[in-house]
Amino acid sequence: MPKLLIVDDDIHLRKLVLTYAELDGYQCEEAENGQKALEKVNSKQFDIVVLDVMMPELDGFETLGEIRKRSQVPVIMLTSRGEEYDKLLGFNLGTDDYVEKPFSPKELMARIGAVLRRGGKKSCDNLTFGEFCVSPGSRTVTVGGKVINLPPKEFDLLLYLVQNERLVLSREQLLNKVWGYDYYGDARTVDTHIKSLREHLGDNRRVIQTAWGVGYKFEYE
């Protein structure tokens, strides 16, 4: 039975998520603020965390930053703030997905399931192109021996592009394969992640090439 931690200062929202999650077979715990969430993450093992952004004292971004110092547990953030900057900040800190309020509980459960399924798909074979190496087993990227730290979702996106080297993949294909067939997003989700991924790659950003009007491809030159 997968373990879910629900973090939100709104007790009614917590109970709503808990009700649907338990019906789907999850074992749930709650935290009413970021500090309580960190205490639970430090003392217990969770399979996934649903984390609100707007909380007093320690907000969701600060909480996520602290979680990532000690754990790679998948995190889905709940937010009423849909600006691109906020999403990029969350992805840079290591969130796996966003759900904007107000949301459908069924959609949230679908996204939780998709994130957990993706986490189980791993291979140990390194993918090497010159000095550029992607290691699915350890979920690391190295260039010339230097490690590039990527948030979980950006790593998944890069890995799928690398596994299909030189093939142009449409935004719809990337949504389906990286986010899951039951993902309720749109093409802007892919574009936002590609932008953030390129920022993390820095001087190596050219390996992610744009096919205008279609999508993206990985090509190491």
PDB file of C-alpha atoms in Angstrom:
ATOM      1  CA  MET A   1       0.000   0.000   0.000  1.00  0.00           C
ATOM      2  CA  PRO A   2       1.684   3.275  -1.119  1.00  0.00           C
ATOM      3  CA  LYS A   3       2.144   5.934   1.560  1.00  0.00           C
ATOM      4  CA  LEU A   4       1.009   9.485   0.827  1.00  0.00           C
ATOM      5  CA  LEU A   5       1.748  12.628   2.858  1.00  0.00           C
ATOM      6  CA  ILE A   6      -0.769  15.469   2.396  1.00  0.00           C
ATOM      7  CA  VAL A   7       0.581  18.909   3.356  1.00  0.00           C
ATOM      8  CA  ASP A   8      -1.828  21.871   3.439  1.00  0.00           C
ATOM      9  CA  ASP A   9      -2.946  24.413   6.049  1.00  0.00           C
ATOM     10  CA  ASP A  10      -6.552  24.007   4.848  1.00  0.00           C
ATOM     11  CA  ILE A  11      -8.044  21.110   6.821  1.00  0.00           C
ATOM     12  CA  HIS A  12     -10.999  20.781   4.434  1.00  0.00           C
ATOM     13  CA  LEU A  13      -8.694  20.332   1.436  1.00  0.00           C
ATOM     14  CA  ARG A  14      -6.585  17.812   3.338  1.00  0.00           C
ATOM     15  CA  LYS A  15      -9.659  15.764   4.196  1.00  0.00           C
ATOM     16  CA  LEU A  16     -10.882  15.926   0.584  1.00  0.00           C
ATOM     17  CA  VAL A  17      -7.588  14.567  -0.754  1.00  0.00           C
ATOM     18  CA  LEU A  18      -7.406  11.992   2.044  1.00  0.00           C
ATOM     19  CA  THR A  19     -10.896  10.671   1.245  1.00  0.00           C
ATOM     20  CA  TYR A  20     -10.141  10.105  -2.444  1.00  0.00           C
ATOM     21  CA  ALA A  21      -6.647   8.757  -1.753  1.00  0.00           C
ATOM     22  CA  GLU A  22      -7.870   6.189   0.752  1.00  0.00           C
ATOM     23  CA  LEU A  23     -10.547   5.065  -1.701  1.00  0.00           C
ATOM     24  CA  ASP A  24      -7.719   4.486  -4.209  1.00  0.00           C
ATOM     25  CA  GLY A  25      -5.819   2.356  -1.703  1.00  0.00           C
ATOM     26  CA  TYR A  26      -3.295   4.839  -0.305  1.00  0.00           C
ATOM     27  CA  GLN A  27      -2.161   4.956   3.312  1.00  0.00           C
ATOM     28  CA  CYS A  28      -2.307   8.658   4.206  1.00  0.00           C
ATOM     29  CA  GLU A  29      -0.825  11.002   6.759  1.00  0.00           C
ATOM     30  CA  GLU A  30      -1.433  14.729   7.098  1.00  0.00           C
ATOM     31  CA  ALA A  31       0.644  17.780   7.985  1.00  0.00           C
ATOM     32  CA  GLU A  32      -0.846  21.239   8.506  1.00  0.00           C
ATOM     33  CA  ASN A  33       2.350  23.171   7.758  1.00  0.00           C
ATOM     34  CA  GLY A  34       5.824  22.872   6.282  1.00  0.00           C
ATOM     35  CA  GLN A  35       7.603  22.250   9.567  1.00  0.00           C
ATOM     36  CA  LYS A  36       5.310  19.349  10.452  1.00  0.00           C
ATOM     37  CA  ALA A  37       5.861  17.947   6.958  1.00  0.00           C
ATOM     38  CA  LEU A  38       9.647  18.029   7.379  1.00  0.00           C
ATOM     39  CA  GLU A  39       9.375  16.245  10.721  1.00  0.00           C
ATOM     40  CA  LYS A  40       7.332  13.479   9.107  1.00  0.00           C
ATOM     41  CA  VAL A  41       9.637  13.163   6.068  1.00  0.00           C
ATOM     42  CA  ASN A  42      12.633  12.924   8.417  1.00  0.00           C
ATOM     43  CA  SER A  43      11.092  10.196  10.557  1.00  0.00           C
ATOM     44  CA  LYS A  44       9.044   8.132   8.087  1.00  0.00           C
ATOM     45  CA  GLN A  45       9.202   6.744   4.560  1.00  0.00           C
ATOM     46  CA  PHE A  46       6.656   8.071   2.059  1.00  0.00           C
ATOM     47  CA  ASP A  47       6.095   7.105  -1.565  1.00  0.00           C
ATOM     48  CA  ILE A  48       4.807  10.548  -2.582  1.00  0.00           C
ATOM     49  CA  VAL A  49       4.018  13.975  -1.077  1.00  0.00           C
ATOM     50  CA  VAL A  50       1.215  16.362  -2.060  1.00  0.00           C
ATOM     51  CA  LEU A  51       2.429  19.817  -1.004  1.00  0.00           C
ATOM     52  CA  ASP A  52       0.569  23.146  -0.962  1.00  0.00           C
ATOM     53  CA  VAL A  53       2.531  26.239  -2.052  1.00  0.00           C
ATOM     54  CA  MET A  54       0.728  28.956  -0.078  1.00  0.00           C
ATOM     55  CA  MET A  55       1.269  28.200   3.608  1.00  0.00           C
ATOM     56  CA  PRO A  56       2.175  30.545   6.484  1.00  0.00           C
ATOM     57  CA  GLU A  57       5.707  30.688   7.945  1.00  0.00           C
ATOM     58  CA  LEU A  58       7.345  27.935   5.848  1.00  0.00           C
ATOM     59  CA  ASP A  59       5.775  27.980   2.368  1.00  0.00           C
ATOM     60  CA  GLY A  60       5.709  25.127  -0.115  1.00  0.00           C
ATOM     61  CA  PHE A  61       8.825  26.231  -2.015  1.00  0.00           C
ATOM     62  CA  GLU A  62      10.875  26.469   1.190  1.00  0.00           C
ATOM     63  CA  THR A  63       9.521  23.138   2.373  1.00  0.00           C
ATOM     64  CA  LEU A  64      10.368  21.482  -0.947  1.00  0.00           C
ATOM     65  CA  GLY A  65      13.896  22.888  -0.812  1.00  0.00           C
ATOM     66  CA  GLU A  66      14.399  21.348   2.625  1.00  0.00           C
ATOM     67  CA  ILE A  67      12.884  18.030   1.536  1.00  0.00           C
ATOM     68  CA  ARG A  68      15.280  17.823  -1.400  1.00  0.00           C
ATOM     69  CA  LYS A  69      18.275  18.203   0.931  1.00  0.00           C
ATOM     70  CA  ARG A  70      17.447  14.835   2.445  1.00  0.00           C
ATOM     71  CA  SER A  71      15.065  12.945   0.150  1.00  0.00           C
ATOM     72  CA  GLN A  72      14.137  12.350  -3.492  1.00  0.00           C
ATOM     73  CA  VAL A  73      10.556  11.382  -2.638  1.00  0.00           C
ATOM     74  CA  PRO A  74       8.223  12.437  -5.494  1.00  0.00           C
ATOM     75  CA  VAL A  75       6.385  15.714  -4.771  1.00  0.00           C
ATOM     76  CA  ILE A  76       3.276  17.162  -6.435  1.00  0.00           C
ATOM     77  CA  MET A  77       2.645  20.823  -5.606  1.00  0.00           C
ATOM     78  CA  LEU A  78      -0.807  22.364  -5.204  1.00  0.00           C
ATOM     79  CA  THR A  79      -0.951  26.004  -6.220  1.00  0.00           C
ATOM     80  CA  SER A  80      -3.334  28.786  -7.139  1.00  0.00           C
ATOM     81  CA  ARG A  81      -0.419  30.639  -8.668  1.00  0.00           C
ATOM     82  CA  GLY A  82      -0.076  29.695 -12.321  1.00  0.00           C
ATOM     83  CA  GLU A  83       2.672  32.110 -13.367  1.00  0.00           C
ATOM     84  CA  GLU A  84       5.567  30.613 -15.329  1.00  0.00           C
ATOM     85  CA  TYR A  85       8.123  31.967 -12.822  1.00  0.00           C
ATOM     86  CA  ASP A  86       6.493  30.083  -9.950  1.00  0.00           C
ATOM     87  CA  LYS A  87       6.406  26.863 -11.937  1.00  0.00           C
ATOM     88  CA  LEU A  88      10.043  27.213 -12.978  1.00  0.00           C
ATOM     89  CA  LEU A  89      11.022  27.828  -9.362  1.00  0.00           C
ATOM     90  CA  GLY A  90       9.189  24.683  -8.302  1.00  0.00           C
ATOM     91  CA  PHE A  91      10.729  22.575 -11.060  1.00  0.00           C
ATOM     92  CA  ASN A  92      14.208  23.921 -10.272  1.00  0.00           C
ATOM     93  CA  LEU A  93      13.724  22.948  -6.636  1.00  0.00           C
ATOM     94  CA  GLY A  94      12.705  19.447  -7.683  1.00  0.00           C
ATOM     95  CA  THR A  95       8.922  19.167  -7.860  1.00  0.00           C
ATOM     96  CA  ASP A  96       7.600  16.345 -10.045  1.00  0.00           C
ATOM     97  CA  ASP A  97       4.325  17.951 -11.067  1.00  0.00           C
ATOM     98  CA  TYR A  98       1.934  20.849 -10.466  1.00  0.00           C
ATOM     99  CA  VAL A  99      -1.812  20.850  -9.901  1.00  0.00           C
ATOM    100  CA  GLU A 100      -3.538  24.236  -9.988  1.00  0.00           C
ATOM    101  CA  LYS A 101      -6.402  25.069  -7.624  1.00  0.00           C
ATOM    102  CA  PRO A 102      -9.284  24.565  -7.888  1.00  0.00           C
ATOM    103  CA  PHE A 103      -8.676  21.021  -9.046  1.00  0.00           C
ATOM    104  CA  SER A 104     -10.562  17.795  -9.584  1.00  0.00           C
ATOM    105  CA  PRO A 105      -9.665  15.191  -6.919  1.00  0.00           C
ATOM    106  CA  LYS A 106      -9.850  12.524  -9.629  1.00  0.00           C
ATOM    107  CA  GLU A 107      -7.317  14.451 -11.716  1.00  0.00           C
ATOM    108  CA  LEU A 108      -5.004  14.726  -8.711  1.00  0.00           C
ATOM    109  CA  MET A 109      -5.230  10.983  -8.095  1.00  0.00           C
ATOM    110  CA  ALA A 110      -4.499  10.317 -11.781  1.00  0.00           C
ATOM    111  CA  ARG A 111      -1.382  12.463 -11.582  1.00  0.00           C
ATOM    112  CA  ILE A 112      -0.251  10.799  -8.356  1.00  0.00           C
ATOM    113  CA  GLY A 113      -0.599   7.413 -10.051  1.00  0.00           C
ATOM    114  CA  ALA A 114       1.309   8.593 -13.129  1.00  0.00           C
ATOM    115  CA  VAL A 115       4.203   9.960 -11.048  1.00  0.00           C
ATOM    116  CA  LEU A 116       4.476   6.710  -9.079  1.00  0.00           C
ATOM    117  CA  ARG A 117       4.409   4.592 -12.245  1.00  0.00           C
ATOM    118  CA  ARG A 118       7.184   6.658 -13.819  1.00  0.00           C
ATOM    119  CA  GLY A 119       9.300   6.244 -10.712  1.00  0.00           C
ATOM    120  CA  GLY A 120       9.225   2.476 -11.168  1.00  0.00           C
ATOM    121  CA  LYS A 121      10.570   2.539 -14.733  1.00  0.00           C
ATOM    122  CA  LYS A 122      14.371   2.366 -14.419  1.00  0.00           C
ATOM    123  CA  SER A 123      17.209   0.905 -16.419  1.00  0.00           C
ATOM    124  CA  CYS A 124      20.860   0.595 -15.414  1.00  0.00           C
ATOM    125  CA  ASP A 125      22.413   1.001 -18.867  1.00  0.00           C
ATOM    126  CA  ASN A 126      24.335   4.262 -19.233  1.00  0.00           C
ATOM    127  CA  LEU A 127      23.731   6.329 -22.369  1.00  0.00           C
ATOM    128  CA  THR A 128      27.008   7.920 -23.473  1.00  0.00           C
ATOM    129  CA  PHE A 129      27.659  10.451 -26.249  1.00  0.00           C
ATOM    130  CA  GLY A 130      31.248  11.664 -26.225  1.00  0.00           C
ATOM    131  CA  GLU A 131      31.682  13.365 -22.843  1.00  0.00           C
ATOM    132  CA  PHE A 132      27.905  13.499 -22.275  1.00  0.00           C
ATOM    133  CA  CYS A 133      26.599  10.622 -20.136  1.00  0.00           C
ATOM    134  CA  VAL A 134      23.099   9.931 -18.790  1.00  0.00           C
ATOM    135  CA  SER A 135      22.840   7.210 -16.143  1.00  0.00           C
ATOM    136  CA  PRO A 136      19.242   5.977 -15.618  1.00  0.00           C
ATOM    137  CA  GLY A 137      20.216   3.753 -12.700  1.00  0.00           C
ATOM    138  CA  SER A 138      21.677   6.557 -10.570  1.00  0.00           C
ATOM    139  CA  ARG A 139      19.575   9.247 -12.311  1.00  0.00           C
ATOM    140  CA  THR A 140      22.621  11.418 -12.945  1.00  0.00           C
ATOM    141  CA  VAL A 141      23.962  13.423 -15.878  1.00  0.00           C
ATOM    142  CA  THR A 142      27.690  14.020 -16.309  1.00  0.00           C
ATOM    143  CA  VAL A 143      29.570  16.055 -18.892  1.00  0.00           C
ATOM    144  CA  GLY A 144      33.355  15.708 -18.953  1.00  0.00           C
ATOM    145  CA  GLY A 145      33.180  14.116 -15.504  1.00  0.00           C
ATOM    146  CA  LYS A 146      31.193  17.024 -14.030  1.00  0.00           C
ATOM    147  CA  VAL A 147      27.789  16.157 -12.557  1.00  0.00           C
ATOM    148  CA  ILE A 148      24.765  18.232 -13.626  1.00  0.00           C
ATOM    149  CA  ASN A 149      22.010  18.057 -11.021  1.00  0.00           C
ATOM    150  CA  LEU A 150      18.533  17.934 -12.566  1.00  0.00           C
ATOM    151  CA  PRO A 151      15.108  17.976 -10.908  1.00  0.00           C
ATOM    152  CA  PRO A 152      13.319  14.604 -11.264  1.00  0.00           C
ATOM    153  CA  LYS A 153      10.937  15.598 -14.043  1.00  0.00           C
ATOM    154  CA  GLU A 154      13.650  17.250 -16.132  1.00  0.00           C
ATOM    155  CA  PHE A 155      15.760  14.116 -15.819  1.00  0.00           C
ATOM    156  CA  ASP A 156      12.833  11.995 -17.053  1.00  0.00           C
ATOM    157  CA  LEU A 157      12.368  14.351 -20.002  1.00  0.00           C
ATOM    158  CA  LEU A 158      16.059  14.348 -20.915  1.00  0.00           C
ATOM    159  CA  LEU A 159      16.246  10.574 -20.576  1.00  0.00           C
ATOM    160  CA  TYR A 160      13.367  10.014 -22.991  1.00  0.00           C
ATOM    161  CA  LEU A 161      14.882  12.433 -25.511  1.00  0.00           C
ATOM    162  CA  VAL A 162      18.273  10.715 -25.213  1.00  0.00           C
ATOM    163  CA  GLN A 163      16.696   7.275 -25.620  1.00  0.00           C
ATOM    164  CA  ASN A 164      15.299   8.550 -28.937  1.00  0.00           C
ATOM    165  CA  GLU A 165      18.451  10.296 -30.130  1.00  0.00           C
ATOM    166  CA  ARG A 166      18.018  12.373 -33.307  1.00  0.00           C
ATOM    167  CA  LEU A 167      14.290  11.625 -33.502  1.00  0.00           C
ATOM    168  CA  VAL A 168      11.970  14.623 -33.409  1.00  0.00           C
ATOM    169  CA  LEU A 169       9.393  14.047 -30.678  1.00  0.00           C
ATOM    170  CA  SER A 170       6.205  16.065 -30.654  1.00  0.00           C
ATOM    171  CA  ARG A 171       4.989  17.803 -27.514  1.00  0.00           C
ATOM    172  CA  GLU A 172       2.078  15.340 -27.404  1.00  0.00           C
ATOM    173  CA  GLN A 173       4.469  12.374 -27.526  1.00  0.00           C
ATOM    174  CA  LEU A 174       6.534  13.833 -24.698  1.00  0.00           C
ATOM    175  CA  LEU A 175       3.435  14.495 -22.601  1.00  0.00           C
ATOM    176  CA  ASN A 176       2.234  10.926 -23.118  1.00  0.00           C
ATOM    177  CA  LYS A 177       5.556   9.196 -22.482  1.00  0.00           C
ATOM    178  CA  VAL A 178       7.055  11.398 -19.750  1.00  0.00           C
ATOM    179  CA  TRP A 179       3.930  12.541 -17.916  1.00  0.00           C
ATOM    180  CA  GLY A 180       1.727   9.554 -18.656  1.00  0.00           C
ATOM    181  CA  TYR A 181      -1.297   8.857 -20.859  1.00  0.00           C
ATOM    182  CA  ASP A 182      -3.657  10.088 -18.154  1.00  0.00           C
ATOM    183  CA  TYR A 183      -1.872  13.417 -17.697  1.00  0.00           C
ATOM    184  CA  TYR A 184      -4.177  16.441 -17.860  1.00  0.00           C
ATOM    185  CA  GLY A 185      -1.638  18.963 -19.125  1.00  0.00           C
ATOM    186  CA  ASP A 186      -0.965  20.764 -22.379  1.00  0.00           C
ATOM    187  CA  ALA A 187       1.979  21.568 -24.632  1.00  0.00           C
ATOM    188  CA  ARG A 188       3.055  24.489 -22.446  1.00  0.00           C
ATOM    189  CA  THR A 189       4.046  21.990 -19.758  1.00  0.00           C
ATOM    190  CA  VAL A 190       6.664  20.542 -22.121  1.00  0.00           C
ATOM    191  CA  ASP A 191       7.925  23.977 -23.180  1.00  0.00           C
ATOM    192  CA  THR A 192       8.319  25.108 -19.554  1.00  0.00           C
ATOM    193  CA  HIS A 193      10.321  22.008 -18.660  1.00  0.00           C
ATOM    194  CA  ILE A 194      12.497  22.276 -21.783  1.00  0.00           C
ATOM    195  CA  LYS A 195      13.313  25.900 -20.894  1.00  0.00           C
ATOM    196  CA  SER A 196      14.294  24.936 -17.359  1.00  0.00           C
ATOM    197  CA  LEU A 197      16.237  21.870 -18.575  1.00  0.00           C
ATOM    198  CA  ARG A 198      18.286  24.023 -20.942  1.00  0.00           C
ATOM    199  CA  GLU A 199      19.059  26.436 -18.111  1.00  0.00           C
ATOM    200  CA  HIS A 200      20.377  23.561 -16.021  1.00  0.00           C
ATOM    201  CA  LEU A 201      22.469  22.229 -18.917  1.00  0.00           C
ATOM    202  CA  GLY A 202      24.104  25.648 -19.384  1.00  0.00           C
ATOM    203  CA  ASP A 203      26.807  25.470 -22.075  1.00  0.00           C
ATOM    204  CA  ASN A 204      25.462  22.043 -23.077  1.00  0.00           C
ATOM    205  CA  ARG A 205      21.963  23.324 -23.833  1.00  0.00           C
ATOM    206  CA  ARG A 206      22.498  22.825 -27.569  1.00  0.00           C
ATOM    207  CA  VAL A 207      21.980  19.065 -27.208  1.00  0.00           C
ATOM    208  CA  ILE A 208      18.240  19.856 -26.896  1.00  0.00           C
ATOM    209  CA  GLN A 209      17.183  21.145 -30.303  1.00  0.00           C
ATOM    210  CA  THR A 210      13.847  22.662 -31.299  1.00  0.00           C
ATOM    211  CA  ALA A 211      11.928  21.402 -34.321  1.00  0.00           C
ATOM    212  CA  TRP A 212       9.777  24.470 -34.938  1.00  0.00           C
ATOM    213  CA  GLY A 213       6.086  23.765 -34.955  1.00  0.00           C
ATOM    214  CA  VAL A 214       6.610  20.135 -33.981  1.00  0.00           C
ATOM    215  CA  GLY A 215       8.622  19.475 -30.819  1.00  0.00           C
ATOM    216  CA  TYR A 216      12.169  18.670 -29.704  1.00  0.00           C
ATOM    217  CA  LYS A 217      15.028  16.239 -30.201  1.00  0.00           C
ATOM    218  CA  PHE A 218      18.331  15.292 -28.562  1.00  0.00           C
ATOM    219  CA  GLU A 219      21.409  15.476 -30.752  1.00  0.00           C
ATOM    220  CA  TYR A 220      24.978  15.473 -29.471  1.00  0.00           C
ATOM    221  CA  GLU A 221      27.414  17.107 -31.858  1.00  0.00           C
TER     222      GLU A 221
END
